[in-house]
Amino acid sequence: APAAWSEVLDRLTARPPLAGLPGGMLVMGILNVTPDSFSDGGRTDPEAAIGAGRGLVAAGAGLVDVGGESTRPGGVAVTPADEIARVLPVVSRLAAEGVCVSVDTRHAATMAAVLEAGATVINDVSALADPGAAEIVAQAQAPVVLMHMRGTPQTMDAHAAYGDVMAEVLDELDAAIGRAVAAGVGRERIIVDPGIGFAKTAEHNLVLLRGLPALANLGCRVLLGVSRKGFVGAATGQARADRRAVGSIVAALPGLAFGDVILRVHDVAQTVEALRMWSALHGVVEGVIGPQGIGKFGK
């Protein structure tokens, strides 16, 4: 019955602006302040990281995602104290300069510290699994990314077994949404991420990307992170992660089925250029790519 669909339709069509930015396609620039991230680790000097963050914004990023712990397969876990020491100077400075800062963390203590320091968005690969994390996000009324993963970054490769990967990822994300809402997180503040490359084989990743429009059934904004990942290298034959920009952009195209997708990328300038071209081809005259938007084409 039409009435039964009204709540879902309202969620899909009347979502408020996210993180102070209007709806539309957004590019989230990746800023790792870790010594061991898979493609760009080693940027641990705060001043260098702050400069890199400014560069991401200048290139068109609408959000800068700061991470202090590598979540690559088999990455070394860090304590919340070490993570806070890495990210806090960067978050504080960028937020003070008006940058919309997201922090990639799975630790409740880090979430509390960075939200206090001015971060706007929490991006959690564990979907708020850490005790107290959901309550901290709820109290701050912060937008939060809930990503699908099984196990931890250290163990996830052992959990890449599915009967129907699309159905199981949807079910597990739906359960994560339910837990967050039960803890007081507003559903309109939840962003879902299918977790490409996390407890997934290369074939699982391709299946998820082919079926990505099914994520609309969850009624939340979608974040897609495919940038420089191993399955892109496998498909393109490009062994070097920092040379996978073209393959990464093509892999992200299924996400454009969502008008307000967030693309988490390393190569911001190239992604923005590709999205401008895609928008022009598809007649998208009102969209957002970065803080200044994409403008109106043909005028």
PDB file of N, CA and C in Angstrom, residues 112-163:
ATOM      1  N   ALA A 112      35.453  10.546  20.941  1.00  0.00           N
ATOM      2  CA  ALA A 112      35.148  11.608  21.899  1.00  0.00           C
ATOM      3  C   ALA A 112      36.141  12.759  21.762  1.00  0.00           C
ATOM      4  N   ALA A 113      37.420  12.425  21.633  1.00  0.00           N
ATOM      5  CA  ALA A 113      38.452  13.456  21.562  1.00  0.00           C
ATOM      6  C   ALA A 113      38.340  14.294  20.296  1.00  0.00           C
ATOM      7  N   VAL A 114      38.112  13.653  19.161  1.00  0.00           N
ATOM      8  CA  VAL A 114      38.097  14.409  17.905  1.00  0.00           C
ATOM      9  C   VAL A 114      36.808  15.206  17.741  1.00  0.00           C
ATOM     10  N   LEU A 115      35.706  14.695  18.250  1.00  0.00           N
ATOM     11  CA  LEU A 115      34.469  15.473  18.192  1.00  0.00           C
ATOM     12  C   LEU A 115      34.598  16.728  19.038  1.00  0.00           C
ATOM     13  N   GLU A 116      35.241  16.601  20.178  1.00  0.00           N
ATOM     14  CA  GLU A 116      35.498  17.767  21.029  1.00  0.00           C
ATOM     15  C   GLU A 116      36.413  18.764  20.316  1.00  0.00           C
ATOM     16  N   ALA A 117      37.315  18.250  19.488  1.00  0.00           N
ATOM     17  CA  ALA A 117      38.293  19.100  18.794  1.00  0.00           C
ATOM     18  C   ALA A 117      37.746  19.725  17.514  1.00  0.00           C
ATOM     19  N   GLY A 118      36.511  19.389  17.137  1.00  0.00           N
ATOM     20  CA  GLY A 118      35.902  20.026  15.980  1.00  0.00           C
ATOM     21  C   GLY A 118      35.601  19.138  14.797  1.00  0.00           C
ATOM     22  N   ALA A 119      35.886  17.838  14.909  1.00  0.00           N
ATOM     23  CA  ALA A 119      35.518  16.930  13.816  1.00  0.00           C
ATOM     24  C   ALA A 119      34.003  16.913  13.644  1.00  0.00           C
ATOM     25  N   THR A 120      33.563  16.703  12.417  1.00  0.00           N
ATOM     26  CA  THR A 120      32.134  16.719  12.113  1.00  0.00           C
ATOM     27  C   THR A 120      31.568  15.325  11.925  1.00  0.00           C
ATOM     28  N   VAL A 121      32.330  14.452  11.261  1.00  0.00           N
ATOM     29  CA  VAL A 121      31.848  13.125  10.885  1.00  0.00           C
ATOM     30  C   VAL A 121      32.753  12.062  11.489  1.00  0.00           C
ATOM     31  N   ILE A 122      32.154  10.956  11.951  1.00  0.00           N
ATOM     32  CA  ILE A 122      32.909   9.779  12.378  1.00  0.00           C
ATOM     33  C   ILE A 122      32.756   8.706  11.305  1.00  0.00           C
ATOM     34  N   ASN A 123      33.875   8.150  10.866  1.00  0.00           N
ATOM     35  CA  ASN A 123      33.893   7.107   9.841  1.00  0.00           C
ATOM     36  C   ASN A 123      34.459   5.846  10.486  1.00  0.00           C
ATOM     37  N   ASP A 124      33.587   4.874  10.776  1.00  0.00           N
ATOM     38  CA  ASP A 124      33.990   3.722  11.591  1.00  0.00           C
ATOM     39  C   ASP A 124      33.892   2.425  10.803  1.00  0.00           C
ATOM     40  N   VAL A 125      35.046   1.811  10.529  1.00  0.00           N
ATOM     41  CA  VAL A 125      35.054   0.548   9.790  1.00  0.00           C
ATOM     42  C   VAL A 125      34.405  -0.582  10.570  1.00  0.00           C
ATOM     43  N   SER A 126      34.251  -0.414  11.891  1.00  0.00           N
ATOM     44  CA  SER A 126      33.647  -1.467  12.712  1.00  0.00           C
ATOM     45  C   SER A 126      32.183  -1.195  13.026  1.00  0.00           C
ATOM     46  N   ALA A 127      31.617  -0.131  12.441  1.00  0.00           N
ATOM     47  CA  ALA A 127      30.190   0.192  12.613  1.00  0.00           C
ATOM     48  C   ALA A 127      29.805   0.355  14.080  1.00  0.00           C
ATOM     49  N   LEU A 128      30.626   1.093  14.830  1.00  0.00           N
ATOM     50  CA  LEU A 128      30.356   1.431  16.232  1.00  0.00           C
ATOM     51  C   LEU A 128      30.354   0.207  17.136  1.00  0.00           C
ATOM     52  N   ALA A 129      31.264  -0.719  16.884  1.00  0.00           N
ATOM     53  CA  ALA A 129      31.344  -1.927  17.708  1.00  0.00           C
ATOM     54  C   ALA A 129      31.999  -1.680  19.060  1.00  0.00           C
ATOM     55  N   ASP A 130      32.851  -0.662  19.165  1.00  0.00           N
ATOM     56  CA  ASP A 130      33.554  -0.408  20.425  1.00  0.00           C
ATOM     57  C   ASP A 130      32.549   0.027  21.491  1.00  0.00           C
ATOM     58  N   PRO A 131      32.610  -0.554  22.692  1.00  0.00           N
ATOM     59  CA  PRO A 131      31.675  -0.162  23.756  1.00  0.00           C
ATOM     60  C   PRO A 131      31.702   1.348  23.994  1.00  0.00           C
ATOM     61  N   GLY A 132      30.513   1.935  24.001  1.00  0.00           N
ATOM     62  CA  GLY A 132      30.382   3.366  24.232  1.00  0.00           C
ATOM     63  C   GLY A 132      30.441   4.216  22.984  1.00  0.00           C
ATOM     64  N   ALA A 133      30.866   3.652  21.866  1.00  0.00           N
ATOM     65  CA  ALA A 133      31.029   4.447  20.647  1.00  0.00           C
ATOM     66  C   ALA A 133      29.701   5.016  20.157  1.00  0.00           C
ATOM     67  N   ALA A 134      28.677   4.182  20.107  1.00  0.00           N
ATOM     68  CA  ALA A 134      27.382   4.643  19.600  1.00  0.00           C
ATOM     69  C   ALA A 134      26.820   5.753  20.471  1.00  0.00           C
ATOM     70  N   GLU A 135      26.997   5.631  21.772  1.00  0.00           N
ATOM     71  CA  GLU A 135      26.479   6.648  22.685  1.00  0.00           C
ATOM     72  C   GLU A 135      27.211   7.984  22.497  1.00  0.00           C
ATOM     73  N   ILE A 136      28.516   7.928  22.265  1.00  0.00           N
ATOM     74  CA  ILE A 136      29.287   9.152  22.034  1.00  0.00           C
ATOM     75  C   ILE A 136      28.813   9.851  20.765  1.00  0.00           C
ATOM     76  N   VAL A 137      28.630   9.087  19.708  1.00  0.00           N
ATOM     77  CA  VAL A 137      28.160   9.654  18.445  1.00  0.00           C
ATOM     78  C   VAL A 137      26.748  10.210  18.600  1.00  0.00           C
ATOM     79  N   ALA A 138      25.903   9.474  19.318  1.00  0.00           N
ATOM     80  CA  ALA A 138      24.525   9.925  19.521  1.00  0.00           C
ATOM     81  C   ALA A 138      24.487  11.232  20.297  1.00  0.00           C
ATOM     82  N   GLN A 139      25.278  11.323  21.354  1.00  0.00           N
ATOM     83  CA  GLN A 139      25.280  12.532  22.180  1.00  0.00           C
ATOM     84  C   GLN A 139      25.761  13.745  21.388  1.00  0.00           C
ATOM     85  N   ALA A 140      26.737  13.520  20.515  1.00  0.00           N
ATOM     86  CA  ALA A 140      27.266  14.619  19.704  1.00  0.00           C
ATOM     87  C   ALA A 140      26.377  14.950  18.512  1.00  0.00           C
ATOM     88  N   GLN A 141      25.399  14.091  18.229  1.00  0.00           N
ATOM     89  CA  GLN A 141      24.543  14.240  17.053  1.00  0.00           C
ATOM     90  C   GLN A 141      25.392  14.350  15.783  1.00  0.00           C
ATOM     91  N   ALA A 142      26.422  13.526  15.729  1.00  0.00           N
ATOM     92  CA  ALA A 142      27.359  13.573  14.604  1.00  0.00           C
ATOM     93  C   ALA A 142      26.938  12.610  13.506  1.00  0.00           C
ATOM     94  N   PRO A 143      27.080  12.999  12.252  1.00  0.00           N
ATOM     95  CA  PRO A 143      26.924  12.022  11.176  1.00  0.00           C
ATOM     96  C   PRO A 143      27.960  10.919  11.336  1.00  0.00           C
ATOM     97  N   VAL A 144      27.578   9.691  10.995  1.00  0.00           N
ATOM     98  CA  VAL A 144      28.485   8.561  11.197  1.00  0.00           C
ATOM     99  C   VAL A 144      28.398   7.598  10.024  1.00  0.00           C
ATOM    100  N   VAL A 145      29.558   7.118   9.591  1.00  0.00           N
ATOM    101  CA  VAL A 145      29.633   6.103   8.545  1.00  0.00           C
ATOM    102  C   VAL A 145      29.720   4.741   9.210  1.00  0.00           C
ATOM    103  N   LEU A 146      28.767   3.870   8.884  1.00  0.00           N
ATOM    104  CA  LEU A 146      28.777   2.489   9.359  1.00  0.00           C
ATOM    105  C   LEU A 146      29.223   1.608   8.204  1.00  0.00           C
ATOM    106  N   MET A 147      30.387   1.009   8.337  1.00  0.00           N
ATOM    107  CA  MET A 147      30.927   0.179   7.267  1.00  0.00           C
ATOM    108  C   MET A 147      30.725  -1.293   7.570  1.00  0.00           C
ATOM    109  N   HIS A 148      30.552  -2.076   6.510  1.00  0.00           N
ATOM    110  CA  HIS A 148      30.446  -3.521   6.676  1.00  0.00           C
ATOM    111  C   HIS A 148      31.829  -4.152   6.719  1.00  0.00           C
ATOM    112  N   MET A 149      32.057  -4.934   7.760  1.00  0.00           N
ATOM    113  CA  MET A 149      33.285  -5.718   7.874  1.00  0.00           C
ATOM    114  C   MET A 149      32.986  -6.884   8.796  1.00  0.00           C
ATOM    115  N   ARG A 150      33.667  -7.984   8.574  1.00  0.00           N
ATOM    116  CA  ARG A 150      33.636  -9.099   9.518  1.00  0.00           C
ATOM    117  C   ARG A 150      35.020  -9.228  10.142  1.00  0.00           C
ATOM    118  N   GLY A 151      35.057  -9.504  11.439  1.00  0.00           N
ATOM    119  CA  GLY A 151      36.333  -9.593  12.122  1.00  0.00           C
ATOM    120  C   GLY A 151      36.924  -8.212  12.328  1.00  0.00           C
ATOM    121  N   THR A 152      38.241  -8.131  12.347  1.00  0.00           N
ATOM    122  CA  THR A 152      38.971  -6.876  12.490  1.00  0.00           C
ATOM    123  C   THR A 152      39.902  -6.731  11.290  1.00  0.00           C
ATOM    124  N   PRO A 153      40.515  -5.562  11.111  1.00  0.00           N
ATOM    125  CA  PRO A 153      41.473  -5.451  10.007  1.00  0.00           C
ATOM    126  C   PRO A 153      42.581  -6.500  10.062  1.00  0.00           C
ATOM    127  N   GLN A 154      42.887  -6.962  11.269  1.00  0.00           N
ATOM    128  CA  GLN A 154      43.930  -7.976  11.416  1.00  0.00           C
ATOM    129  C   GLN A 154      43.447  -9.373  11.022  1.00  0.00           C
ATOM    130  N   THR A 155      42.141  -9.630  11.147  1.00  0.00           N
ATOM    131  CA  THR A 155      41.617 -10.988  10.934  1.00  0.00           C
ATOM    132  C   THR A 155      40.619 -11.097   9.790  1.00  0.00           C
ATOM    133  N   MET A 156      40.261  -9.983   9.155  1.00  0.00           N
ATOM    134  CA  MET A 156      39.111  -9.983   8.247  1.00  0.00           C
ATOM    135  C   MET A 156      39.263 -10.915   7.051  1.00  0.00           C
ATOM    136  N   ASP A 157      40.472 -11.113   6.567  1.00  0.00           N
ATOM    137  CA  ASP A 157      40.634 -11.966   5.388  1.00  0.00           C
ATOM    138  C   ASP A 157      40.180 -13.398   5.638  1.00  0.00           C
ATOM    139  N   ALA A 158      40.185 -13.815   6.895  1.00  0.00           N
ATOM    140  CA  ALA A 158      39.737 -15.170   7.237  1.00  0.00           C
ATOM    141  C   ALA A 158      38.218 -15.283   7.255  1.00  0.00           C
ATOM    142  N   HIS A 159      37.522 -14.146   7.136  1.00  0.00           N
ATOM    143  CA  HIS A 159      36.056 -14.138   7.220  1.00  0.00           C
ATOM    144  C   HIS A 159      35.393 -13.866   5.872  1.00  0.00           C
ATOM    145  N   ALA A 160      36.142 -13.949   4.791  1.00  0.00           N
ATOM    146  CA  ALA A 160      35.599 -13.630   3.468  1.00  0.00           C
ATOM    147  C   ALA A 160      34.900 -14.836   2.853  1.00  0.00           C
ATOM    148  N   ALA A 161      33.855 -15.321   3.532  1.00  0.00           N
ATOM    149  CA  ALA A 161      33.083 -16.471   3.045  1.00  0.00           C
ATOM    150  C   ALA A 161      31.602 -16.126   3.109  1.00  0.00           C
ATOM    151  N   TYR A 162      30.927 -16.181   1.963  1.00  0.00           N
ATOM    152  CA  TYR A 162      29.516 -15.806   1.881  1.00  0.00           C
ATOM    153  C   TYR A 162      28.772 -16.797   0.996  1.00  0.00           C
ATOM    154  N   GLY A 163      27.491 -16.995   1.319  1.00  0.00           N
ATOM    155  CA  GLY A 163      26.622 -17.714   0.412  1.00  0.00           C
ATOM    156  C   GLY A 163      26.109 -16.777  -0.659  1.00  0.00           C
TER     157      GLY A 163
END
